[in-house]
DNA sequence: ACATAAAAGAACAAATAAGAACAAAAACGA
DNA sequence: TCGTTTTTGTTCTTATTTGTTCTTTTATGT
C-alpha cells in the first residue's frame, strides 16, 4: 500500500462523499493515522483537499480543470494518433512550442514525463503541464477566453524572442495551392511569430482539414517542415506534399 | 525470460490492477527485484508507468490536475476581509494588477462582474477570471509551478510595460524600519517591476505579517500607497504607518 | 471562559526500497 | 571457439517511507 494508492482512495472517497476522516481511512487501508495525515497534508499542499480536524473536505471552489478539458470532437482519435506520431520527434532537452487548439493538446499527455521546455500560448497546455517534469514558459499577453489562449501584440512579440527547436502548430485549413489559412488573424500572427525563429515546424492537421481553405490565408506551405496527419489522408495528396518539399508523417 | 516478456506482464498487470509491486512481479517471474526495478525505470522513462516506492502505477492514475485553488490557510477569513476592503477601491474601467499569493486571490471573486482590466502573473487569478467580465492580461515568462505564477526576467520586463492604475500586492513581511521583505527574490522583482509604473500600490497584508521581517528586504515602506490589513492589527502600529505617510485600511 | 478529549505535529527509530558498483552469466558475431 | 556486448545478479550504501512516543494545538461541551 503506497502513497499513490492511498491517494486514489482518498480522492475517490472525497469525490463521492465530500469528506473523509483520518481514522476511517487509516482503518480501511490498514495503516496508521499519522500516515494518512501526512498524505492529506501533501494533497492539501497541492490544493486537492482542504484539511479539517480529523479529516478533509473537498475544495468547494469550482475545480477549474472542467472548464479546460478539450472538447471531444469528431476527430478525437485521429488527433491522438497525430500527436503520437509527432511525439516521437520530441527528445529530452528540446525546447518546443505547442500551439493552442484541440489538435495539438493531446501532445501534453505524451510528454508530461520528459525533461523538456515547452513554450505555449495555450491555457489548457499550461494547465496540463504545470507541475509536471516539463518546464513551461507561457506567452504573456491578452487572454482570449474563447480560444483559451493569450494573443495580441505582446504575445507575438514575446514568442518571437524564443527560438524553439520544434514548433507543433495547428491550422484551420491547408491546401497545396494556397498554403495555410485560419479563421482568425490572431492565430495567424501567433504562427508567424513562432515559425520565424523555430528550428522546424510540424503542422499537426487531421485529414479533414487538408485541401480546405479558410478565409484568412497567412503563410505558404513552405513555412512548414513536416506535415503530420492521419491515415485517412489520400496517399496521392501526401505524395504531392512531399513533392512540394515537406516531410510527411501519417 | 527477457525484457519484452516482463514488460508485457508488467503492463498487463498494470492495466488490470492499476498498480504493480516490485517484489510481487519479481516473485512471479522468478527473477530479482533489481531487474524489475530496472524494467520499471525503463518503462517510466517512456512514460508507460509511474514509479512509486515498491512498485508502479498507471500514468493516468498518478496524473492529478493541479487544482488552482488557494489552500485554506489559518488567515482565511482575515484575507477575505482585507480583500473586501481593497475591492471598494476598484472602479469600473480601471486597469489593476493582482499579485500572486493567497492574500490577494480572494479579490477575484469580488471583481468578476466588473468591466475592468486585470494584469497578473498568478495562474489561479488567470483561471478564476478567464471567461468573466474582466479582461485578463497574463504576464508571460517561466512558470513556477510551486508558486503557481510566472516569474523571471521576461515576466518582470513584461510587467514593467504596463502602467496599471492600481496594484494589489502581497508580501511575506513588512516592518516600519526595514520596509517590505520576501522569502524569494522572484516575488521581489515582480513587485519592483509593477510598483515602478503603478498609479497606486495597495499592500494587502494580514496582521500576522506586520513587523515581521523576511530574509530578503527589497523596498522601503514608501513604495506603498495604502496598507490594507485586518482588525487584529494593533491601532498604535497603524498610527505609526500613517505617520510614515501611508493610507491605512483595516 | 474553562476543562477535557481528540487530533495534529515534531522528533526519533525501524523497516523497506532504491541506487551504485562490480561480478557473473547469457547472447551474439566473427 | 573466442572475445565482445548485453543482461542479470550480488553486495553494500543511501534514501524513503512508515510507525512510535511525546508535546502542542484544536474542537466541543459544560
Coordinates of C-alpha atoms (C1' of nucleotides) in Angstrom, one line a residue:
Chain A
X1 CA 0.0 0.0 0.0
X2 CA 1.8 3.0 -1.2
X3 CA 1.1 6.7 -1.4
X4 CA -0.3 6.7 -4.9
X5 CA -2.9 4.0 -4.0
X6 CA -3.9 5.8 -0.8
X7 CA -4.2 9.0 -2.7
X8 CA -6.5 7.2 -5.2
X9 CA -8.7 6.0 -2.4
X10 CA -8.8 9.4 -0.6
X11 CA -9.6 11.4 -3.6
X12 CA -12.2 8.9 -4.8
X13 CA -13.9 8.9 -1.4
X14 CA -13.7 12.6 -1.3
X15 CA -15.4 12.9 -4.7
X16 CA -18.2 10.6 -3.6
X17 CA -18.9 11.7 0.0
X18 CA -17.5 15.2 0.0
X19 CA -15.4 14.5 3.1
X20 CA -13.1 11.9 4.6
X21 CA -12.0 11.1 8.1
X22 CA -8.4 10.2 9.0
X23 CA -9.4 7.4 11.4
X24 CA -11.8 5.8 8.9
X25 CA -9.2 5.9 6.1
X26 CA -6.5 4.6 8.3
X27 CA -8.7 1.7 9.4
X28 CA -9.8 0.9 5.9
X29 CA -6.4 1.0 4.4
X30 CA -4.8 -0.8 7.4
X31 CA -2.4 1.9 8.2
X32 CA -1.9 4.4 11.0
X33 CA -3.5 7.9 11.3
X34 CA -0.1 9.7 11.1
X35 CA 0.4 8.2 7.6
X36 CA -3.0 9.4 6.4
X37 CA -2.4 12.8 8.0
X38 CA 0.8 13.1 6.1
X39 CA -1.0 12.1 2.9
X40 CA -3.6 14.7 3.5
X41 CA -1.0 17.3 4.2
X42 CA 0.6 16.6 0.8
X43 CA -2.7 16.6 -1.0
X44 CA -3.6 19.9 0.8
X45 CA -0.4 21.4 -0.4
X46 CA -1.5 20.7 -3.9
X47 CA -4.9 22.1 -3.3
X48 CA -6.6 18.8 -3.9
X49 CA -8.2 18.6 -0.5
X50 CA -8.8 21.1 2.3
X51 CA -7.8 19.9 5.8
X52 CA -10.2 19.8 8.7
X53 CA -9.7 18.4 12.2
X54 CA -10.0 14.7 11.9
X55 CA -10.1 14.6 8.1
X56 CA -10.5 16.6 5.0
X57 CA -13.2 18.0 2.7
X58 CA -13.4 18.7 -1.0
X59 CA -12.2 22.1 -2.1
X60 CA -15.5 23.9 -2.5
X61 CA -14.1 26.2 -5.1
X62 CA -15.1 25.0 -8.6
X63 CA -12.4 22.8 -9.9
X64 CA -11.2 24.6 -13.0
X65 CA -10.0 21.6 -15.0
X66 CA -13.5 21.0 -16.1
X67 CA -13.5 24.3 -17.9
X68 CA -10.4 23.4 -19.7
X69 CA -10.9 19.9 -20.9
X70 CA -10.7 19.5 -24.6
X71 CA -14.0 19.3 -26.2
X72 CA -14.5 15.8 -27.6
X73 CA -14.5 16.4 -31.3
X74 CA -15.4 14.0 -34.1
X75 CA -11.7 13.8 -34.9
X76 CA -10.7 12.8 -31.3
X77 CA -8.9 9.5 -32.1
X78 CA -7.2 11.0 -35.2
X79 CA -5.8 13.8 -33.2
X80 CA -4.4 11.4 -30.6
X81 CA -2.8 9.4 -33.4
X82 CA -1.3 12.5 -34.9
X83 CA 0.1 13.5 -31.6
X84 CA 1.6 10.1 -31.1
X85 CA 3.4 10.5 -34.4
X86 CA 4.6 14.0 -33.5
X87 CA 5.7 13.0 -30.0
X88 CA 8.3 10.6 -31.4
X89 CA 10.1 13.6 -32.7
X90 CA 10.5 15.2 -29.3
X91 CA 13.6 14.4 -27.4
X92 CA 14.8 15.1 -23.9
X93 CA 16.4 18.5 -23.7
X94 CA 14.3 20.0 -26.5
X95 CA 12.6 23.4 -26.4
X96 CA 9.3 23.1 -28.2
X97 CA 6.3 25.3 -28.9
X98 CA 2.8 23.9 -28.6
X99 CA 0.1 25.8 -30.3
X100 CA -3.4 26.3 -28.8
X101 CA -6.2 24.2 -30.2
X102 CA -7.6 20.8 -29.9
X103 CA -5.3 19.1 -32.4
X104 CA -2.1 19.8 -30.5
X105 CA -3.4 19.5 -27.0
X106 CA -3.2 15.7 -26.7
X107 CA 0.6 16.1 -27.1
X108 CA 0.7 17.1 -23.5
X109 CA -0.2 13.7 -22.1
X110 CA 2.6 12.2 -24.1
X111 CA 5.4 14.5 -23.0
X112 CA 4.5 15.1 -19.3
X113 CA 7.4 13.0 -18.1
X114 CA 10.0 14.4 -20.4
X115 CA 12.6 16.9 -19.2
X116 CA 11.9 19.5 -21.9
X117 CA 10.9 23.1 -22.1
X118 CA 7.5 23.9 -23.6
X119 CA 6.7 27.4 -24.8
X120 CA 3.0 27.9 -25.4
X121 CA 0.2 30.4 -25.6
X122 CA -2.4 27.8 -24.7
X123 CA -4.1 27.9 -21.3
X124 CA -5.1 24.2 -21.4
X125 CA -1.5 23.3 -22.2
X126 CA -0.2 25.4 -19.4
X127 CA -2.7 23.9 -17.0
X128 CA -2.0 20.3 -18.2
X129 CA 1.8 20.7 -17.9
X130 CA 2.1 22.8 -14.8
X131 CA 3.6 20.7 -12.1
X132 CA 4.9 18.0 -14.5
X133 CA 8.5 17.3 -15.4
X134 CA 8.2 19.9 -18.2
X135 CA 9.4 23.4 -17.7
X136 CA 6.6 25.6 -19.1
X137 CA 7.0 29.1 -20.5
X138 CA 3.8 31.0 -21.0
X139 CA 3.5 33.6 -23.6
X140 CA 2.2 36.8 -22.0
X141 CA -0.5 39.0 -23.3
X142 CA -4.2 39.4 -23.5
X143 CA -6.2 36.4 -22.6
X144 CA -8.7 35.3 -25.2
X145 CA -11.2 33.4 -23.1
X146 CA -12.9 31.8 -26.1
X147 CA -9.8 30.4 -27.6
X148 CA -8.3 29.8 -24.1
X149 CA -5.0 31.3 -25.1
X150 CA -3.0 34.5 -25.0
X151 CA -2.9 36.6 -28.1
X152 CA -2.1 40.1 -29.2
X153 CA 0.9 42.2 -29.9
X154 CA 2.6 41.4 -26.7
X155 CA 2.2 37.7 -27.1
X156 CA 3.6 37.7 -30.6
X157 CA 6.5 39.8 -29.7
X158 CA 7.1 37.6 -26.7
X159 CA 7.0 34.5 -28.8
X160 CA 9.3 36.0 -31.4
X161 CA 12.0 36.1 -28.8
X162 CA 12.1 32.4 -28.2
X163 CA 13.9 30.3 -30.7
X164 CA 12.3 26.9 -30.2
X165 CA 13.8 23.8 -31.6
X166 CA 10.5 22.5 -32.8
X167 CA 7.1 24.1 -33.1
X168 CA 4.0 22.0 -33.1
X169 CA 1.2 24.0 -34.6
X170 CA -2.4 23.5 -35.8
X171 CA -4.3 25.4 -38.5
X172 CA -7.9 25.6 -39.7
X173 CA -7.0 24.8 -43.2
X174 CA -4.2 23.8 -45.6
X175 CA -4.1 23.5 -49.3
X176 CA -1.3 22.8 -51.8
X177 CA -2.1 25.9 -53.8
X178 CA -3.0 28.5 -51.1
X179 CA -0.9 27.2 -48.1
X180 CA -2.1 27.8 -44.5
X181 CA -5.2 29.5 -43.6
X182 CA -7.1 30.4 -40.5
X183 CA -10.4 31.8 -39.3
X184 CA -8.7 34.4 -37.2
X185 CA -5.9 36.8 -37.7
X186 CA -4.9 36.1 -34.1
X187 CA -4.0 32.6 -34.8
X188 CA -2.1 33.6 -37.9
X189 CA 0.1 36.2 -36.1
X190 CA 1.0 33.6 -33.5
X191 CA 2.0 31.2 -36.2
X192 CA 4.1 33.7 -38.0
X193 CA 5.9 34.8 -34.8
X194 CA 6.8 31.3 -33.8
X195 CA 7.6 30.0 -37.3
X196 CA 10.1 32.8 -37.9
X197 CA 12.5 31.6 -35.3
X198 CA 11.6 27.9 -35.0
X199 CA 14.2 25.3 -36.0
X200 CA 11.5 23.0 -37.5
X201 CA 7.8 23.5 -37.9
X202 CA 5.5 20.5 -37.5
X203 CA 2.0 21.1 -38.8
X204 CA -0.5 18.8 -37.0
X205 CA -3.5 18.6 -39.1
X206 CA -6.2 15.9 -39.3
X207 CA -7.2 14.8 -42.8
X208 CA -10.5 16.7 -42.7
X209 CA -8.6 20.0 -42.9
X210 CA -6.5 19.0 -46.0
X211 CA -7.3 21.0 -49.1
X212 CA -9.7 23.1 -47.2
X213 CA -9.2 26.8 -47.3
X214 CA -10.3 29.3 -44.7
X215 CA -10.9 32.9 -45.3
X216 CA -7.6 34.2 -44.0
X217 CA -4.6 32.9 -45.8
X218 CA -1.4 33.7 -43.9
X219 CA 1.6 31.6 -44.9
X220 CA 2.8 29.4 -47.8
X221 CA 3.2 25.7 -47.5
X222 CA 6.9 26.2 -47.5
X223 CA 6.7 27.6 -43.9
X224 CA 6.1 24.1 -42.8
X225 CA 8.8 21.5 -42.3
X226 CA 6.8 18.4 -41.6
X227 CA 3.1 17.7 -42.1
X228 CA 1.7 15.3 -39.6
X229 CA -1.7 13.8 -40.4
X230 CA -3.8 10.7 -40.1
X231 CA -4.3 7.5 -42.1
X232 CA -7.4 8.8 -43.8
X233 CA -5.3 11.3 -45.8
X234 CA -5.2 10.3 -49.5
X235 CA -1.8 8.9 -50.4
X236 CA -1.7 10.8 -53.6
X237 CA -2.2 14.1 -51.8
X238 CA 0.6 13.3 -49.4
X239 CA 2.8 12.5 -52.3
X240 CA 2.1 15.9 -53.7
X241 CA 3.1 17.5 -50.4
X242 CA 6.3 15.5 -50.4
X243 CA 6.9 16.9 -53.9
X244 CA 6.4 20.3 -52.5
X245 CA 9.3 19.7 -50.2
X246 CA 7.6 18.7 -47.0
X247 CA 8.3 15.7 -44.8
X248 CA 5.0 13.9 -44.2
X249 CA 4.1 11.6 -41.4
X250 CA 0.8 9.6 -41.4
Chain B
X1 CA 12.6 -14.6 -19.6
X2 CA 13.6 -11.4 -21.4
X3 CA 12.7 -7.8 -21.1
X4 CA 10.0 -7.9 -23.6
X5 CA 8.1 -10.7 -21.9
X6 CA 8.5 -9.0 -18.5
X7 CA 7.3 -5.7 -20.0
X8 CA 4.2 -7.5 -21.3
X9 CA 3.4 -9.0 -17.9
X10 CA 4.0 -5.7 -16.1
X11 CA 1.9 -3.6 -18.4
X12 CA -0.8 -6.2 -18.5
X13 CA -0.9 -6.4 -14.7
X14 CA -0.9 -2.7 -14.5
X15 CA -3.8 -2.4 -16.9
X16 CA -5.8 -4.9 -14.8
X17 CA -5.0 -3.8 -11.3
X18 CA -3.8 -0.2 -11.7
X19 CA -0.7 -0.9 -9.8
X20 CA 2.2 -3.4 -9.5
X21 CA 4.7 -4.2 -6.8
X22 CA 8.3 -4.9 -7.5
X23 CA 8.5 -7.9 -5.1
X24 CA 5.4 -9.5 -6.4
X25 CA 6.5 -9.2 -10.0
X26 CA 10.0 -10.5 -9.2
X27 CA 8.5 -13.5 -7.4
X28 CA 6.0 -14.2 -10.1
X29 CA 8.6 -14.0 -12.9
X30 CA 11.3 -15.8 -10.9
X31 CA 13.7 -13.0 -11.0
X32 CA 15.2 -10.5 -8.6
X33 CA 13.8 -7.1 -7.5
X34 CA 16.7 -5.2 -9.1
X35 CA 15.8 -6.5 -12.5
X36 CA 12.2 -5.4 -12.1
X37 CA 13.3 -2.1 -10.9
X38 CA 15.4 -1.6 -13.9
X39 CA 12.5 -2.6 -16.1
X40 CA 10.2 -0.1 -14.3
X41 CA 12.8 2.6 -14.7
X42 CA 12.9 2.0 -18.4
X43 CA 9.1 1.9 -18.7
X44 CA 8.9 5.1 -16.6
X45 CA 11.3 6.8 -19.0
X46 CA 8.9 6.1 -21.8
X47 CA 6.0 7.4 -19.7
X48 CA 4.3 3.9 -19.7
X49 CA 4.3 3.6 -15.9
X50 CA 4.8 5.9 -13.0
X51 CA 7.2 4.7 -10.3
X52 CA 6.3 4.5 -6.7
X53 CA 8.2 3.1 -3.8
X54 CA 7.9 -0.6 -4.1
X55 CA 6.2 -0.6 -7.4
X56 CA 4.5 1.4 -10.1
X57 CA 1.0 2.7 -11.0
X58 CA -0.7 3.6 -14.3
X59 CA 0.2 7.0 -15.6
X60 CA -3.4 8.2 -15.7
X61 CA -3.8 7.2 -12.1
X62 CA -0.9 9.2 -10.9
X63 CA -1.8 12.2 -13.0
X64 CA -3.7 14.7 -11.0
X65 CA -4.9 18.1 -12.1
X66 CA -3.2 20.8 -10.2
X67 CA -6.2 22.4 -8.6
X68 CA -5.8 26.1 -9.0
X69 CA -7.4 27.0 -5.7
X70 CA -5.9 28.8 -2.8
X71 CA -5.2 26.5 0.0
X72 CA -7.3 27.3 3.0
X73 CA -4.9 28.9 5.4
X74 CA -5.3 29.9 9.0
X75 CA -5.8 33.5 8.0
X76 CA -8.6 32.7 5.5
X77 CA -11.3 35.0 7.0
X78 CA -8.9 37.8 7.5
X79 CA -7.8 37.6 3.9
X80 CA -11.4 37.8 2.7
X81 CA -11.9 40.8 4.9
X82 CA -8.8 42.5 3.6
X83 CA -9.9 41.9 0.0
X84 CA -13.3 43.3 0.7
X85 CA -11.7 46.5 1.9
X86 CA -9.5 46.6 -1.1
X87 CA -12.2 45.8 -3.6
X88 CA -14.0 49.1 -2.7
X89 CA -11.2 50.9 -4.3
X90 CA -11.7 49.3 -7.6
X91 CA -13.9 51.1 -10.1
X92 CA -15.3 50.1 -13.5
X93 CA -12.8 51.0 -16.2
X94 CA -9.7 50.5 -14.0
X95 CA -6.6 48.6 -15.0
X96 CA -5.3 46.8 -12.0
X97 CA -2.5 44.4 -11.1
X98 CA -3.2 41.4 -8.9
X99 CA -0.2 39.7 -7.3
X100 CA 0.2 36.0 -6.9
X101 CA -0.4 34.6 -3.4
X102 CA -3.2 33.6 -1.1
X103 CA -3.8 37.1 0.3
X104 CA -4.7 38.7 -3.0
X105 CA -6.6 35.8 -4.6
X106 CA -9.9 36.3 -2.9
X107 CA -10.1 39.6 -4.7
X108 CA -11.1 37.7 -7.8
X109 CA -14.4 36.7 -6.5
X110 CA -15.3 40.3 -5.7
X111 CA -14.4 41.7 -9.1
X112 CA -15.6 39.1 -11.5
X113 CA -18.5 41.1 -12.6
X114 CA -16.7 44.4 -13.2
X115 CA -15.7 45.7 -16.6
X116 CA -12.0 46.2 -15.7
X117 CA -8.7 45.0 -17.0
X118 CA -6.6 42.8 -14.7
X119 CA -2.9 42.3 -15.2
X120 CA -1.5 39.4 -13.3
X121 CA 1.3 36.9 -13.1
X122 CA -0.8 34.5 -11.0
X123 CA -2.2 31.3 -12.5
X124 CA -5.1 31.0 -10.1
X125 CA -6.1 34.5 -10.8
X126 CA -5.9 33.9 -14.5
X127 CA -8.1 30.8 -14.3
X128 CA -10.5 32.3 -11.9
X129 CA -11.1 35.4 -14.1
X130 CA -10.9 33.8 -17.5
X131 CA -14.3 33.9 -19.0
X132 CA -15.6 36.6 -16.6
X133 CA -16.4 40.2 -17.4
X134 CA -12.8 41.0 -16.7
X135 CA -10.3 41.4 -19.4
X136 CA -7.3 39.5 -18.2
X137 CA -3.7 40.2 -19.3
X138 CA -1.2 37.5 -18.3
X139 CA 2.4 38.2 -17.7
X140 CA 4.5 35.9 -19.8
X141 CA 7.5 34.0 -18.7
X142 CA 8.7 30.9 -16.9
X143 CA 6.0 29.1 -15.0
X144 CA 6.9 28.5 -11.3
X145 CA 4.7 25.5 -10.5
X146 CA 5.1 25.8 -6.8
X147 CA 4.1 29.5 -6.6
X148 CA 1.6 29.0 -9.5
X149 CA 2.7 32.1 -11.2
X150 CA 5.0 33.3 -13.9
X151 CA 8.4 34.7 -12.9
X152 CA 11.7 35.6 -14.3
X153 CA 13.3 38.3 -16.5
X154 CA 10.7 38.1 -19.2
X155 CA 7.8 38.4 -16.8
X156 CA 9.3 41.4 -15.0
X157 CA 10.1 43.1 -18.3
X158 CA 6.6 42.4 -19.5
X159 CA 5.0 43.8 -16.4
X160 CA 7.2 46.9 -16.4
X161 CA 5.5 47.9 -19.7
X162 CA 2.0 48.0 -18.2
X163 CA 1.2 51.2 -16.3
X164 CA -1.7 49.9 -14.1
X165 CA -3.9 52.3 -12.2
X166 CA -3.8 50.3 -9.0
X167 CA -1.6 47.4 -8.0
X168 CA -2.8 44.9 -5.3
X169 CA 0.2 43.2 -4.0
X170 CA 1.1 40.9 -1.1
X171 CA 4.4 40.4 0.7
X172 CA 5.8 37.9 3.2
X173 CA 6.8 40.6 5.7
X174 CA 6.5 44.3 6.4
X175 CA 8.1 46.4 9.1
X176 CA 8.3 50.1 9.8
X177 CA 12.1 50.1 10.0
X178 CA 13.0 47.7 7.2
X179 CA 10.1 48.0 4.8
X180 CA 9.0 45.2 2.6
X181 CA 10.6 41.8 2.6
X182 CA 10.1 38.4 1.0
X183 CA 11.3 34.8 1.0
X184 CA 12.2 34.9 -2.6
X185 CA 13.9 37.3 -4.9
X186 CA 11.3 36.3 -7.6
X187 CA 8.5 37.9 -5.7
X188 CA 10.6 40.9 -5.0
X189 CA 11.4 41.6 -8.6
X190 CA 7.8 41.3 -9.7
X191 CA 6.9 43.8 -7.0
X192 CA 9.5 46.3 -8.2
X193 CA 8.5 45.9 -11.8
X194 CA 4.9 46.6 -11.1
X195 CA 5.3 49.3 -8.5
X196 CA 7.6 51.3 -10.7
X197 CA 4.8 52.2 -13.1
X198 CA 1.7 51.7 -10.9
X199 CA -0.5 54.7 -10.1
X200 CA -1.1 53.5 -6.6
X201 CA 0.2 50.5 -4.7
X202 CA -2.1 48.7 -2.3
X203 CA -0.3 46.3 0.1
X204 CA -2.6 43.6 1.2
X205 CA -1.2 42.1 4.3
X206 CA -2.8 40.3 7.2
X207 CA -1.8 41.3 10.7
X208 CA 0.4 38.3 11.3
X209 CA 2.9 39.7 8.8
X210 CA 3.2 43.1 10.3
X211 CA 6.5 43.8 11.9
X212 CA 7.8 40.5 10.7
X213 CA 11.0 40.7 8.5
X214 CA 11.9 38.0 6.0
X215 CA 15.4 37.5 4.8
X216 CA 15.2 39.4 1.6
X217 CA 14.4 43.1 2.0
X218 CA 13.6 44.7 -1.3
X219 CA 11.7 48.0 -0.9
X220 CA 11.1 50.8 1.6
X221 CA 7.7 51.4 3.1
X222 CA 7.4 54.5 0.9
X223 CA 6.9 52.3 -2.1
X224 CA 3.4 51.5 -0.8
X225 CA 0.5 53.9 -1.1
X226 CA -2.1 52.1 1.0
X227 CA -1.7 49.4 3.6
X228 CA -4.8 47.1 3.8
X229 CA -4.9 44.9 6.8
X230 CA -7.3 43.3 9.3
X231 CA -8.9 44.3 12.6
X232 CA -6.3 42.4 14.6
X233 CA -3.6 44.9 13.7
X234 CA -2.6 47.0 16.7
X235 CA -4.0 50.5 16.4
X236 CA -0.8 52.0 17.6
X237 CA 1.2 50.3 14.8
X238 CA -1.3 51.5 12.2
X239 CA -0.9 55.1 13.5
X240 CA 2.8 54.8 13.0
X241 CA 2.2 53.7 9.5
X242 CA 0.0 56.7 8.9
X243 CA 2.8 58.9 10.3
X244 CA 5.1 57.3 7.8
X245 CA 2.8 58.6 5.0
X246 CA 0.7 55.6 4.2
X247 CA -3.0 55.4 3.9
X248 CA -4.2 52.6 6.1
X249 CA -7.4 50.5 5.8
X250 CA -8.4 48.0 8.5
Chain C
dA1 C1' -14.5 31.0 29.7
dC2 C1' -12.5 26.7 31.1
dA3 C1' -11.7 21.9 31.1
dT4 C1' -11.3 17.8 28.6
dA5 C1' -10.7 14.7 24.9
dA6 C1' -9.3 14.2 20.4
dA7 C1' -6.3 15.3 16.9
dA8 C1' -2.2 17.3 14.9
dG9 C1' 2.7 18.0 14.9
dA10 C1' 7.7 17.2 16.0
dA11 C1' 11.4 14.2 16.6
dC12 C1' 13.2 9.9 16.5
dA13 C1' 13.7 4.9 15.3
dA14 C1' 12.9 1.0 12.4
dA15 C1' 11.8 -1.2 8.2
dT16 C1' 11.9 -1.3 3.4
dA17 C1' 13.2 0.1 -1.1
dA18 C1' 16.3 2.3 -4.3
dG19 C1' 20.8 3.1 -6.3
dA20 C1' 25.8 2.3 -7.3
dA21 C1' 29.4 -0.6 -8.3
dC22 C1' 31.1 -4.6 -9.6
dA23 C1' 30.9 -9.7 -10.8
dA24 C1' 28.7 -13.4 -13.3
dA25 C1' 26.1 -15.3 -16.9
dA26 C1' 24.0 -15.4 -21.3
dA27 C1' 23.6 -13.9 -26.1
dC28 C1' 25.8 -12.6 -30.2
dG29 C1' 29.0 -12.0 -34.1
dA30 C1' 33.2 -13.1 -36.3
Chain D
dT1 C1' 35.6 -21.3 -30.4
dC2 C1' 36.8 -16.9 -28.6
dG3 C1' 36.1 -12.3 -27.5
dT4 C1' 32.7 -8.8 -27.0
dT5 C1' 28.4 -7.0 -25.7
dT6 C1' 24.3 -7.1 -23.2
dT7 C1' 21.7 -8.6 -19.5
dT8 C1' 21.2 -10.2 -14.8
dG9 C1' 22.5 -10.9 -10.0
dT10 C1' 25.2 -9.7 -5.6
dT11 C1' 26.7 -6.7 -2.1
dC12 C1' 26.8 -2.6 0.1
dT13 C1' 25.4 2.2 0.9
dT14 C1' 21.9 5.7 0.7
dA15 C1' 17.3 7.4 0.7
dT16 C1' 12.4 7.0 1.6
dT17 C1' 8.6 5.7 4.0
dT18 C1' 6.2 4.3 8.0
dG19 C1' 5.4 3.9 12.8
dT20 C1' 6.1 5.2 17.9
dT21 C1' 6.3 8.4 21.6
dC22 C1' 5.7 12.7 23.4
dT23 C1' 4.2 17.5 23.3
dT24 C1' 1.2 21.1 21.5
dT25 C1' -2.9 22.5 19.4
dT26 C1' -7.7 22.5 18.3
dA27 C1' -12.6 21.5 19.0
dT28 C1' -16.5 20.8 21.9
dG29 C1' -19.4 20.6 26.0
dT30 C1' -20.4 22.4 30.4

